[in-house]
GROMACS .gro file of N, CA and C in nm:
model
  216
    1UNK      N    1   3.863  -7.069  -6.659
    1UNK     CA    2   3.903  -6.929  -6.662
    1UNK      C    3   3.830  -6.861  -6.777
    2UNK      N    4   3.780  -6.742  -6.751
    2UNK     CA    5   3.706  -6.666  -6.850
    2UNK      C    6   3.799  -6.570  -6.924
    3UNK      N    7   3.769  -6.549  -7.050
    3UNK     CA    8   3.847  -6.453  -7.127
    3UNK      C    9   3.798  -6.311  -7.095
    4UNK      N   10   3.877  -6.214  -7.135
    4UNK     CA   11   3.839  -6.075  -7.113
    4UNK      C   12   3.711  -6.039  -7.187
    5UNK      N   13   3.687  -6.108  -7.297
    5UNK     CA   14   3.569  -6.077  -7.376
    5UNK      C   15   3.440  -6.106  -7.299
    6UNK      N   16   3.440  -6.208  -7.216
    6UNK     CA   17   3.320  -6.239  -7.136
    6UNK      C   18   3.291  -6.125  -7.040
    7UNK      N   19   3.395  -6.068  -6.981
    7UNK     CA   20   3.375  -5.957  -6.890
    7UNK      C   21   3.328  -5.832  -6.965
    8UNK      N   22   3.379  -5.810  -7.086
    8UNK     CA   23   3.332  -5.698  -7.168
    8UNK      C   24   3.186  -5.713  -7.202
    9UNK      N   25   3.145  -5.834  -7.236
    9UNK     CA   26   3.005  -5.860  -7.268
    9UNK      C   27   2.916  -5.838  -7.145
   10UNK      N   28   2.961  -5.883  -7.029
   10UNK     CA   29   2.885  -5.862  -6.906
   10UNK      C   30   2.874  -5.713  -6.873
   11UNK      N   31   2.981  -5.639  -6.894
   11UNK     CA   32   2.979  -5.495  -6.868
   11UNK      C   33   2.880  -5.425  -6.962
   12UNK      N   34   2.879  -5.464  -7.090
   12UNK     CA   35   2.783  -5.407  -7.185
   12UNK      C   36   2.641  -5.439  -7.145
   13UNK      N   37   2.618  -5.562  -7.097
   13UNK     CA   38   2.485  -5.599  -7.051
   13UNK      C   39   2.440  -5.511  -6.936
   14UNK      N   40   2.528  -5.487  -6.840
   14UNK     CA   41   2.492  -5.404  -6.725
   14UNK      C   42   2.459  -5.261  -6.770
   15UNK      N   43   2.537  -5.207  -6.862
   15UNK     CA   44   2.510  -5.072  -6.910
   15UNK      C   45   2.373  -5.063  -6.974
   16UNK      N   46   2.341  -5.158  -7.063
   16UNK     CA   47   2.214  -5.151  -7.132
   16UNK      C   48   2.098  -5.193  -7.042
   17UNK      N   49   2.125  -5.267  -6.936
   17UNK     CA   50   2.022  -5.299  -6.839
   17UNK      C   51   1.988  -5.175  -6.757
   18UNK      N   52   2.088  -5.096  -6.723
   18UNK     CA   53   2.063  -4.971  -6.651
   18UNK      C   54   1.984  -4.872  -6.736
   19UNK      N   55   2.000  -4.881  -6.867
   19UNK     CA   56   1.920  -4.797  -6.957
   19UNK      C   57   1.772  -4.824  -6.935
   20UNK      N   58   1.737  -4.950  -6.922
   20UNK     CA   59   1.597  -4.986  -6.898
   20UNK      C   60   1.545  -4.930  -6.767
   21UNK      N   61   1.628  -4.930  -6.664
   21UNK     CA   62   1.587  -4.873  -6.534
   21UNK      C   63   1.563  -4.723  -6.548
   22UNK      N   64   1.652  -4.653  -6.618
   22UNK     CA   65   1.636  -4.508  -6.637
   22UNK      C   66   1.511  -4.477  -6.718
   23UNK      N   67   1.486  -4.555  -6.822
   23UNK     CA   68   1.368  -4.530  -6.904
   23UNK      C   69   1.240  -4.565  -6.830
   24UNK      N   70   1.244  -4.663  -6.740
   24UNK     CA   71   1.128  -4.696  -6.660
   24UNK      C   72   1.094  -4.580  -6.567
   25UNK      N   73   1.196  -4.523  -6.504
   25UNK     CA   74   1.173  -4.407  -6.416
   25UNK      C   75   1.117  -4.290  -6.495
   26UNK      N   76   1.166  -4.270  -6.616
   26UNK     CA   77   1.114  -4.163  -6.702
   26UNK      C   78   0.969  -4.188  -6.738
   27UNK      N   79   0.936  -4.312  -6.770
   27UNK     CA   80   0.798  -4.345  -6.810
   27UNK      C   81   0.700  -4.322  -6.696
   28UNK      N   82   0.742  -4.348  -6.574
   28UNK     CA   83   0.653  -4.327  -6.460
   28UNK      C   84   0.625  -4.178  -6.440
   29UNK      N   85   0.726  -4.094  -6.461
   29UNK     CA   86   0.710  -3.950  -6.436
   29UNK      C   87   0.685  -3.873  -6.565
   30UNK      N   88   0.628  -3.937  -6.666
   30UNK     CA   89   0.609  -3.872  -6.795
   30UNK      C   90   0.522  -3.747  -6.786
   31UNK      N   91   0.417  -3.750  -6.706
   31UNK     CA   92   0.329  -3.633  -6.695
   31UNK      C   93   0.400  -3.512  -6.635
   32UNK      N   94   0.492  -3.536  -6.543
   32UNK     CA   95   0.563  -3.424  -6.479
   32UNK      C   96   0.672  -3.366  -6.569
   33UNK      N   97   0.740  -3.449  -6.647
   33UNK     CA   98   0.852  -3.398  -6.726
   33UNK      C   99   0.810  -3.341  -6.859
   34UNK      N  100   0.696  -3.384  -6.912
   34UNK     CA  101   0.641  -3.326  -7.035
   34UNK      C  102   0.727  -3.350  -7.158
   35UNK      N  103   0.715  -3.257  -7.252
   35UNK     CA  104   0.782  -3.270  -7.381
   35UNK      C  105   0.934  -3.259  -7.365
   36UNK      N  106   0.980  -3.175  -7.275
   36UNK     CA  107   1.124  -3.160  -7.253
   36UNK      C  108   1.186  -3.292  -7.208
   37UNK      N  109   1.120  -3.359  -7.115
   37UNK     CA  110   1.169  -3.489  -7.069
   37UNK      C  111   1.164  -3.593  -7.178
   38UNK      N  112   1.062  -3.585  -7.265
   38UNK     CA  113   1.051  -3.678  -7.376
   38UNK      C  114   1.168  -3.660  -7.473
   39UNK      N  115   1.203  -3.536  -7.502
   39UNK     CA  116   1.316  -3.508  -7.592
   39UNK      C  117   1.447  -3.556  -7.529
   40UNK      N  118   1.463  -3.533  -7.399
   40UNK     CA  119   1.583  -3.580  -7.330
   40UNK      C  120   1.592  -3.733  -7.333
   41UNK      N  121   1.480  -3.800  -7.316
   41UNK     CA  122   1.480  -3.946  -7.321
   41UNK      C  123   1.514  -3.995  -7.461
   42UNK      N  124   1.466  -3.927  -7.564
   42UNK     CA  125   1.501  -3.965  -7.701
   42UNK      C  126   1.650  -3.947  -7.727
   43UNK      N  127   1.707  -3.839  -7.678
   43UNK     CA  128   1.851  -3.816  -7.694
   43UNK      C  129   1.930  -3.924  -7.620
   44UNK      N  130   1.884  -3.959  -7.501
   44UNK     CA  131   1.948  -4.065  -7.422
   44UNK      C  132   1.944  -4.197  -7.497
   45UNK      N  133   1.830  -4.232  -7.553
   45UNK     CA  134   1.817  -4.357  -7.628
   45UNK      C  135   1.901  -4.354  -7.756
   46UNK      N  136   1.911  -4.238  -7.819
   46UNK     CA  137   1.992  -4.226  -7.940
   46UNK      C  138   2.140  -4.249  -7.909
   47UNK      N  139   2.188  -4.192  -7.800
   47UNK     CA  140   2.328  -4.211  -7.760
   47UNK      C  141   2.355  -4.359  -7.732
   48UNK      N  142   2.264  -4.424  -7.662
   48UNK     CA  143   2.284  -4.565  -7.632
   48UNK      C  144   2.270  -4.653  -7.757
   49UNK      N  145   2.187  -4.612  -7.850
   49UNK     CA  146   2.175  -4.686  -7.976
   49UNK      C  147   2.305  -4.675  -8.056
   50UNK      N  148   2.364  -4.557  -8.058
   50UNK     CA  149   2.493  -4.539  -8.126
   50UNK      C  150   2.600  -4.626  -8.059
   51UNK      N  151   2.599  -4.633  -7.926
   51UNK     CA  152   2.695  -4.718  -7.855
   51UNK      C  153   2.673  -4.865  -7.889
   52UNK      N  154   2.548  -4.908  -7.897
   52UNK     CA  155   2.518  -5.047  -7.930
   52UNK      C  156   2.563  -5.080  -8.072
   53UNK      N  157   2.539  -4.991  -8.166
   53UNK     CA  158   2.584  -5.014  -8.304
   53UNK      C  159   2.736  -5.020  -8.310
   54UNK      N  160   2.803  -4.934  -8.235
   54UNK     CA  161   2.949  -4.936  -8.231
   54UNK      C  162   3.001  -5.070  -8.177
   55UNK      N  163   2.943  -5.116  -8.067
   55UNK     CA  164   2.985  -5.244  -8.009
   55UNK      C  165   2.959  -5.359  -8.105
   56UNK      N  166   2.849  -5.351  -8.177
   56UNK     CA  167   2.816  -5.454  -8.274
   56UNK      C  168   2.916  -5.454  -8.390
   57UNK      N  169   2.951  -5.333  -8.438
   57UNK     CA  170   3.043  -5.322  -8.552
   57UNK      C  171   3.185  -5.370  -8.519
   58UNK      N  172   3.232  -5.345  -8.396
   58UNK     CA  173   3.367  -5.389  -8.362
   58UNK      C  174   3.371  -5.536  -8.321
   59UNK      N  175   3.254  -5.599  -8.311
   59UNK     CA  176   3.248  -5.741  -8.278
   59UNK      C  177   3.250  -5.772  -8.131
   60UNK      N  178   3.221  -5.675  -8.047
   60UNK     CA  179   3.223  -5.697  -7.902
   60UNK      C  180   3.109  -5.787  -7.857
   61UNK      N  181   3.007  -5.803  -7.938
   61UNK     CA  182   2.892  -5.884  -7.899
   61UNK      C  183   2.900  -6.027  -7.954
   62UNK      N  184   3.003  -6.059  -8.030
   62UNK     CA  185   3.020  -6.192  -8.087
   62UNK      C  186   3.102  -6.279  -7.993
   63UNK      N  187   3.037  -6.344  -7.900
   63UNK     CA  188   3.110  -6.422  -7.800
   63UNK      C  189   3.166  -6.551  -7.860
   64UNK      N  190   3.098  -6.612  -7.953
   64UNK     CA  191   3.146  -6.738  -8.010
   64UNK      C  192   3.271  -6.719  -8.093
   65UNK      N  193   3.278  -6.611  -8.167
   65UNK     CA  194   3.394  -6.584  -8.251
   65UNK      C  195   3.519  -6.565  -8.167
   66UNK      N  196   3.505  -6.503  -8.051
   66UNK     CA  197   3.620  -6.472  -7.968
   66UNK      C  198   3.673  -6.595  -7.894
   67UNK      N  199   3.587  -6.692  -7.862
   67UNK     CA  200   3.631  -6.804  -7.779
   67UNK      C  201   3.688  -6.919  -7.859
   68UNK      N  202   3.672  -6.920  -7.989
   68UNK     CA  203   3.729  -7.026  -8.070
   68UNK      C  204   3.880  -7.008  -8.079
   69UNK      N  205   3.955  -7.118  -8.067
   69UNK     CA  206   4.101  -7.105  -8.078
   69UNK      C  207   4.140  -7.066  -8.220
   70UNK      N  208   4.249  -6.993  -8.228
   70UNK     CA  209   4.298  -6.949  -8.359
   70UNK      C  210   4.356  -7.068  -8.433
   71UNK      N  211   4.324  -7.075  -8.563
   71UNK     CA  212   4.377  -7.183  -8.646
   71UNK      C  213   4.483  -7.126  -8.738
   72UNK      N  214   4.592  -7.198  -8.753
   72UNK     CA  215   4.702  -7.149  -8.838
   72UNK      C  216   4.701  -7.221  -8.969
   0.00000   0.00000   0.00000
C-alpha cells in the first residue's frame, strides 16, 4: 500500500512534466509569438519555479523522510 505522499509526489511530477510540454510548444512557435510570447513564457516559468520552491520548503519532495516510521 502506498502512502498519500507517493501520490502527491506523482502529481507534482505530472504538473512539472506538463510544463515541459508547454515550453516545447512555445519554443517551436517562437518566431510567431515574438517578445510578448517570450515574456509570457518567462512569467509561466517563474510561477512554476515559485511552486517548486514552495513544495521543496514544505518537504513534499522528500520521499524518504515521509516513509520512515516514527520513532518515539
